């Protein structure tokens, strides 16, 4: 078919005109808006819509200023009619579909994170750019899920940091979190608790509630359950994360539970920001109680009007009434400006047709779309996730007025670095109208001892005094380590016992105040290893005494050296250390908060309760078995004579530790939340008592004996003169008429191996034929005393520091008998040496010989310094020689006639 040339020219002209028109007129980009225009959040939705409509003029004024090519006109922005979401998800998603069908290229909305997330997931199907000036959920920062979404308000990650830093800066030591179960609440709760943990700020309780529906009516049961749990957490600082509609209903229930008022602090997030303007609106159905419940409320909110000049210029040029400039409205103004700048820049890059058709090449993404600009809320800057970088404020509500009192600024490069500062001339007002900062944990509810409390300082002072006493005593013992008493008591084991007691005291100091993960580990290690040092050292000493007094072959006692016994002690300590290592590796101890309605306390517990129970039981059984063995050794050696009655005091110490363990052990397994302070005090004072008693029995008394022995006054003054009797009631040895084998006399006597014993006059009677020695106390009325078998008696003719005395030893008891004259003492030495074993602590050698099997036997010689005691054997038996040191320089002879194997009558010279 042939086309007329004239018609062809007409078509070309029309196409040319259309092309010219297309080049001369830039595109108009439609932006849809979806906000709640009805329902509980309608007032905010209406205010934002009003500001957005006024902002179009401001945005297009900017667009007109953008340079364009020759013969072209600037692009423009057209705002579509706001779709009503009623603060519900379904209407919000429908608004997205309607916007796409009506040619929109971008979308603004919604108010809440719970609605915005499903809206953006739908908008991705239509390649719609999406912005909100109010949602703050961290979930929307995931660009793999929300690639075209951005916001002009800082997200909850920054707000969580701001609130945690604010709580710390106020000096509050704990808080509780009440959050809505939607995306907004869970996201904010996560960031807040993470920052609180980083700051070592305990979050006593985190409770969720079901948020109110679109009609604003919430679930009262959900509110009550959450508040009840928080009330029992014993903290007075509550962070509320949710919308103001929920806060109003929560506050009513909290007020009925006495959780709003003096001593309580409520901190709301940005969702509560409009609560004051709403409850004080007389056209709305709020009560005086609702208005009172907002007094003292602290609100975290992004810094919205940072650039006062630009924001004021916009307000003046738009002619908006003050009632329309409410929370979030300015953020939505910058949201519209951010979309406009991105659309214009993208159209200039790839052409307006691609933008209008929403067909973007792979080179276009959120990073290329977003542009920084000076907004009415301050400089609008984004991070790599499309989140606004900005500051937060802490506002204080009182009597309907909201005053900005704190500012929390965030570092552009590192959001974990925050600076908290008070704005001048803006004092806080709490519920009672004063600026007195309430305590996060009232003093009456603290169930643990603090370092700064009177009780804590007193216990620290007592522990320090006990530790100082132990250290000074050991220094004194070391300085006198060459003394025979210290050598007999084994200084290495005394030091080992002292080190163990010091570790137990250090563990007690760690029981005070709020524990940390490190202090939890250290207190367990110190206590158990210290206990092991004490028990193993005492076991070594008790075992040595038992082997010496129970072993028939003394040649086997070479294994009783300090080095070998110390190695045995280290084996027990090593076993306990391995148990602790396994415990720490499998489930280390960490601080755990124990709370009731009225009390808050702490304990150290493993995350795995079964592991903790197992290792507690293993340690308890291990040390219990060691205590049982020690009790057996102490019982077997209770009557064995040892220096300073060591075996007796070991028995006392073990019994005391065993009884204290019975008191403390149940506290390892019972729940201490209801009575934390009594349980702590019982554990501390019983342990301190056990340490003091053990130190006194095992170490301290040795130093005290040594200190007293160094004094010049060692007893009553002795006389070398006198006859058979004296004016003080004493008398020399004499025979009872008709009983030549019985010797008697009156002498001062005192117990040798007990502290603070004094001299008392006793009658000393030797019943040679009967085989007994009597020691009776002389009183005004009757004589009372002890009767000893001669064959079980030992005596020392030269006790140290007592020159005119002899020391009698029977089982674990020792008695000093004081004489007035040396010849009287010699007479008793000769008499006792026939029947008793002679032993002296002042000699280092001892020898003995066996007599013949038939009559006559073999004689023995006793040398006491320069004095020699000659003994003729009688009957058949053993003879021996014992060398001893003495200051006496006289010689005595004693002979005894004997018959073949029988006992002869003793004759004394």
PDB file of N, CA and C in Angstrom, residues 839-892:
ATOM      1  N   UNK A 839      63.425 -40.361 130.178  1.00  0.00           N
ATOM      2  CA  UNK A 839      63.431 -39.692 128.875  1.00  0.00           C
ATOM      3  C   UNK A 839      63.715 -38.220 129.102  1.00  0.00           C
ATOM      4  N   UNK A 840      64.546 -37.660 128.228  1.00  0.00           N
ATOM      5  CA  UNK A 840      64.866 -36.247 128.363  1.00  0.00           C
ATOM      6  C   UNK A 840      64.815 -35.573 127.013  1.00  0.00           C
ATOM      7  N   UNK A 841      64.112 -34.417 126.954  1.00  0.00           N
ATOM      8  CA  UNK A 841      64.058 -33.638 125.709  1.00  0.00           C
ATOM      9  C   UNK A 841      65.369 -32.929 125.437  1.00  0.00           C
ATOM     10  N   UNK A 842      66.232 -32.826 126.466  1.00  0.00           N
ATOM     11  CA  UNK A 842      67.477 -32.078 126.302  1.00  0.00           C
ATOM     12  C   UNK A 842      68.608 -32.933 125.793  1.00  0.00           C
ATOM     13  N   UNK A 843      68.366 -34.236 125.594  1.00  0.00           N
ATOM     14  CA  UNK A 843      69.435 -35.103 125.079  1.00  0.00           C
ATOM     15  C   UNK A 843      69.162 -35.443 123.633  1.00  0.00           C
ATOM     16  N   UNK A 844      70.201 -35.693 122.910  1.00  0.00           N
ATOM     17  CA  UNK A 844      70.050 -36.059 121.509  1.00  0.00           C
ATOM     18  C   UNK A 844      70.395 -37.511 121.264  1.00  0.00           C
ATOM     19  N   UNK A 845      70.917 -38.224 122.317  1.00  0.00           N
ATOM     20  CA  UNK A 845      71.309 -39.627 122.155  1.00  0.00           C
ATOM     21  C   UNK A 845      70.669 -40.447 123.228  1.00  0.00           C
ATOM     22  N   UNK A 846      70.478 -41.711 122.902  1.00  0.00           N
ATOM     23  CA  UNK A 846      69.898 -42.632 123.861  1.00  0.00           C
ATOM     24  C   UNK A 846      70.392 -44.030 123.509  1.00  0.00           C
ATOM     25  N   UNK A 847      70.854 -44.789 124.540  1.00  0.00           N
ATOM     26  CA  UNK A 847      71.342 -46.148 124.296  1.00  0.00           C
ATOM     27  C   UNK A 847      70.805 -47.062 125.359  1.00  0.00           C
ATOM     28  N   UNK A 848      70.701 -48.301 125.072  1.00  0.00           N
ATOM     29  CA  UNK A 848      70.186 -49.273 126.017  1.00  0.00           C
ATOM     30  C   UNK A 848      70.835 -50.608 125.767  1.00  0.00           C
ATOM     31  N   UNK A 849      70.918 -51.459 126.811  1.00  0.00           N
ATOM     32  CA  UNK A 849      71.465 -52.795 126.660  1.00  0.00           C
ATOM     33  C   UNK A 849      70.564 -53.787 127.336  1.00  0.00           C
ATOM     34  N   UNK A 850      70.580 -54.991 126.846  1.00  0.00           N
ATOM     35  CA  UNK A 850      69.719 -56.016 127.411  1.00  0.00           C
ATOM     36  C   UNK A 850      70.500 -56.808 128.435  1.00  0.00           C
ATOM     37  N   UNK A 851      69.855 -57.123 129.531  1.00  0.00           N
ATOM     38  CA  UNK A 851      70.470 -57.898 130.581  1.00  0.00           C
ATOM     39  C   UNK A 851      70.408 -59.373 130.292  1.00  0.00           C
ATOM     40  N   UNK A 852      71.003 -60.149 131.219  1.00  0.00           N
ATOM     41  CA  UNK A 852      70.991 -61.583 131.031  1.00  0.00           C
ATOM     42  C   UNK A 852      69.633 -62.168 131.311  1.00  0.00           C
ATOM     43  N   UNK A 853      69.500 -63.410 130.949  1.00  0.00           N
ATOM     44  CA  UNK A 853      68.235 -64.081 131.137  1.00  0.00           C
ATOM     45  C   UNK A 853      68.116 -64.697 132.508  1.00  0.00           C
ATOM     46  N   UNK A 854      69.213 -64.822 133.184  1.00  0.00           N
ATOM     47  CA  UNK A 854      69.176 -65.411 134.513  1.00  0.00           C
ATOM     48  C   UNK A 854      69.454 -64.359 135.542  1.00  0.00           C
ATOM     49  N   UNK A 855      69.440 -64.802 136.820  1.00  0.00           N
ATOM     50  CA  UNK A 855      69.533 -63.833 137.904  1.00  0.00           C
ATOM     51  C   UNK A 855      70.690 -62.898 137.790  1.00  0.00           C
ATOM     52  N   UNK A 856      70.585 -61.863 138.523  1.00  0.00           N
ATOM     53  CA  UNK A 856      71.613 -60.833 138.559  1.00  0.00           C
ATOM     54  C   UNK A 856      71.394 -59.734 137.596  1.00  0.00           C
ATOM     55  N   UNK A 857      71.069 -60.079 136.337  1.00  0.00           N
ATOM     56  CA  UNK A 857      70.844 -59.073 135.309  1.00  0.00           C
ATOM     57  C   UNK A 857      72.061 -58.236 135.068  1.00  0.00           C
ATOM     58  N   UNK A 858      71.862 -57.086 134.448  1.00  0.00           N
ATOM     59  CA  UNK A 858      72.945 -56.160 134.140  1.00  0.00           C
ATOM     60  C   UNK A 858      72.569 -54.795 134.651  1.00  0.00           C
ATOM     61  N   UNK A 859      73.499 -54.115 135.244  1.00  0.00           N
ATOM     62  CA  UNK A 859      73.222 -52.795 135.788  1.00  0.00           C
ATOM     63  C   UNK A 859      73.087 -51.757 134.714  1.00  0.00           C
ATOM     64  N   UNK A 860      72.662 -50.559 135.146  1.00  0.00           N
ATOM     65  CA  UNK A 860      72.508 -49.433 134.218  1.00  0.00           C
ATOM     66  C   UNK A 860      73.092 -48.190 134.836  1.00  0.00           C
ATOM     67  N   UNK A 861      73.479 -47.283 133.998  1.00  0.00           N
ATOM     68  CA  UNK A 861      74.067 -46.026 134.466  1.00  0.00           C
ATOM     69  C   UNK A 861      73.328 -44.873 133.817  1.00  0.00           C
ATOM     70  N   UNK A 862      72.910 -43.904 134.603  1.00  0.00           N
ATOM     71  CA  UNK A 862      72.229 -42.709 134.110  1.00  0.00           C
ATOM     72  C   UNK A 862      73.131 -41.520 134.351  1.00  0.00           C
ATOM     73  N   UNK A 863      73.487 -40.822 133.297  1.00  0.00           N
ATOM     74  CA  UNK A 863      74.333 -39.645 133.425  1.00  0.00           C
ATOM     75  C   UNK A 863      73.489 -38.397 133.189  1.00  0.00           C
ATOM     76  N   UNK A 864      73.524 -37.510 134.156  1.00  0.00           N
ATOM     77  CA  UNK A 864      72.800 -36.249 134.055  1.00  0.00           C
ATOM     78  C   UNK A 864      73.821 -35.142 134.144  1.00  0.00           C
ATOM     79  N   UNK A 865      74.351 -34.711 132.998  1.00  0.00           N
ATOM     80  CA  UNK A 865      75.424 -33.739 133.004  1.00  0.00           C
ATOM     81  C   UNK A 865      76.629 -34.290 133.746  1.00  0.00           C
ATOM     82  N   UNK A 866      76.992 -33.610 134.819  1.00  0.00           N
ATOM     83  CA  UNK A 866      78.109 -34.079 135.631  1.00  0.00           C
ATOM     84  C   UNK A 866      77.694 -35.091 136.672  1.00  0.00           C
ATOM     85  N   UNK A 867      76.393 -35.314 136.861  1.00  0.00           N
ATOM     86  CA  UNK A 867      75.912 -36.278 137.864  1.00  0.00           C
ATOM     87  C   UNK A 867      75.742 -37.634 137.233  1.00  0.00           C
ATOM     88  N   UNK A 868      76.157 -38.680 137.961  1.00  0.00           N
ATOM     89  CA  UNK A 868      76.021 -40.054 137.471  1.00  0.00           C
ATOM     90  C   UNK A 868      75.179 -40.835 138.459  1.00  0.00           C
ATOM     91  N   UNK A 869      74.108 -41.489 137.933  1.00  0.00           N
ATOM     92  CA  UNK A 869      73.238 -42.308 138.762  1.00  0.00           C
ATOM     93  C   UNK A 869      73.572 -43.762 138.471  1.00  0.00           C
ATOM     94  N   UNK A 870      74.091 -44.493 139.501  1.00  0.00           N
ATOM     95  CA  UNK A 870      74.457 -45.903 139.333  1.00  0.00           C
ATOM     96  C   UNK A 870      73.311 -46.763 139.808  1.00  0.00           C
ATOM     97  N   UNK A 871      72.897 -47.717 138.985  1.00  0.00           N
ATOM     98  CA  UNK A 871      71.763 -48.573 139.308  1.00  0.00           C
ATOM     99  C   UNK A 871      72.209 -50.020 139.165  1.00  0.00           C
ATOM    100  N   UNK A 872      72.107 -50.810 140.263  1.00  0.00           N
ATOM    101  CA  UNK A 872      72.379 -52.231 140.178  1.00  0.00           C
ATOM    102  C   UNK A 872      71.086 -52.950 139.836  1.00  0.00           C
ATOM    103  N   UNK A 873      71.162 -53.827 138.856  1.00  0.00           N
ATOM    104  CA  UNK A 873      69.969 -54.536 138.433  1.00  0.00           C
ATOM    105  C   UNK A 873      69.524 -55.520 139.476  1.00  0.00           C
ATOM    106  N   UNK A 874      68.253 -55.794 139.463  1.00  0.00           N
ATOM    107  CA  UNK A 874      67.731 -56.799 140.364  1.00  0.00           C
ATOM    108  C   UNK A 874      66.891 -57.756 139.561  1.00  0.00           C
ATOM    109  N   UNK A 875      66.860 -58.993 140.033  1.00  0.00           N
ATOM    110  CA  UNK A 875      66.125 -59.984 139.266  1.00  0.00           C
ATOM    111  C   UNK A 875      66.720 -60.132 137.895  1.00  0.00           C
ATOM    112  N   UNK A 876      65.997 -60.723 136.998  1.00  0.00           N
ATOM    113  CA  UNK A 876      66.414 -60.798 135.599  1.00  0.00           C
ATOM    114  C   UNK A 876      65.755 -59.711 134.803  1.00  0.00           C
ATOM    115  N   UNK A 877      66.355 -59.163 133.841  1.00  0.00           N
ATOM    116  CA  UNK A 877      65.705 -58.137 133.036  1.00  0.00           C
ATOM    117  C   UNK A 877      66.674 -57.331 132.240  1.00  0.00           C
ATOM    118  N   UNK A 878      66.236 -56.125 131.958  1.00  0.00           N
ATOM    119  CA  UNK A 878      66.981 -55.282 131.040  1.00  0.00           C
ATOM    120  C   UNK A 878      67.721 -54.203 131.806  1.00  0.00           C
ATOM    121  N   UNK A 879      68.835 -53.825 131.303  1.00  0.00           N
ATOM    122  CA  UNK A 879      69.559 -52.677 131.823  1.00  0.00           C
ATOM    123  C   UNK A 879      69.799 -51.714 130.704  1.00  0.00           C
ATOM    124  N   UNK A 880      70.140 -50.522 130.997  1.00  0.00           N
ATOM    125  CA  UNK A 880      70.354 -49.552 129.928  1.00  0.00           C
ATOM    126  C   UNK A 880      71.093 -48.349 130.429  1.00  0.00           C
ATOM    127  N   UNK A 881      71.540 -47.540 129.510  1.00  0.00           N
ATOM    128  CA  UNK A 881      72.215 -46.296 129.843  1.00  0.00           C
ATOM    129  C   UNK A 881      71.604 -45.185 129.016  1.00  0.00           C
ATOM    130  N   UNK A 882      71.312 -44.088 129.661  1.00  0.00           N
ATOM    131  CA  UNK A 882      70.722 -42.931 128.989  1.00  0.00           C
ATOM    132  C   UNK A 882      71.571 -41.719 129.291  1.00  0.00           C
ATOM    133  N   UNK A 883      72.003 -40.998 128.291  1.00  0.00           N
ATOM    134  CA  UNK A 883      72.802 -39.801 128.501  1.00  0.00           C
ATOM    135  C   UNK A 883      71.943 -38.567 128.428  1.00  0.00           C
ATOM    136  N   UNK A 884      72.060 -37.670 129.395  1.00  0.00           N
ATOM    137  CA  UNK A 884      71.242 -36.463 129.448  1.00  0.00           C
ATOM    138  C   UNK A 884      72.090 -35.287 129.883  1.00  0.00           C
ATOM    139  N   UNK A 885      71.593 -34.081 129.584  1.00  0.00           N
ATOM    140  CA  UNK A 885      72.299 -32.869 129.997  1.00  0.00           C
ATOM    141  C   UNK A 885      71.672 -32.331 131.264  1.00  0.00           C
ATOM    142  N   UNK A 886      72.486 -31.858 132.165  1.00  0.00           N
ATOM    143  CA  UNK A 886      71.971 -31.289 133.401  1.00  0.00           C
ATOM    144  C   UNK A 886      72.958 -30.295 133.943  1.00  0.00           C
ATOM    145  N   UNK A 887      72.484 -29.398 134.749  1.00  0.00           N
ATOM    146  CA  UNK A 887      73.367 -28.427 135.399  1.00  0.00           C
ATOM    147  C   UNK A 887      73.878 -28.935 136.726  1.00  0.00           C
ATOM    148  N   UNK A 888      73.362 -30.074 137.176  1.00  0.00           N
ATOM    149  CA  UNK A 888      73.814 -30.632 138.459  1.00  0.00           C
ATOM    150  C   UNK A 888      75.234 -31.161 138.319  1.00  0.00           C
ATOM    151  N   UNK A 889      76.039 -31.038 139.354  1.00  0.00           N
ATOM    152  CA  UNK A 889      77.429 -31.494 139.317  1.00  0.00           C
ATOM    153  C   UNK A 889      77.742 -32.418 140.472  1.00  0.00           C
ATOM    154  N   UNK A 890      76.744 -33.174 140.961  1.00  0.00           N
ATOM    155  CA  UNK A 890      76.928 -34.049 142.089  1.00  0.00           C
ATOM    156  C   UNK A 890      76.794 -35.505 141.654  1.00  0.00           C
ATOM    157  N   UNK A 891      77.294 -36.402 142.488  1.00  0.00           N
ATOM    158  CA  UNK A 891      77.242 -37.823 142.165  1.00  0.00           C
ATOM    159  C   UNK A 891      76.485 -38.549 143.242  1.00  0.00           C
ATOM    160  N   UNK A 892      75.576 -39.388 142.783  1.00  0.00           N
ATOM    161  CA  UNK A 892      74.760 -40.133 143.731  1.00  0.00           C
ATOM    162  C   UNK A 892      74.917 -41.612 143.423  1.00  0.00           C
TER     163      UNK A 892
END
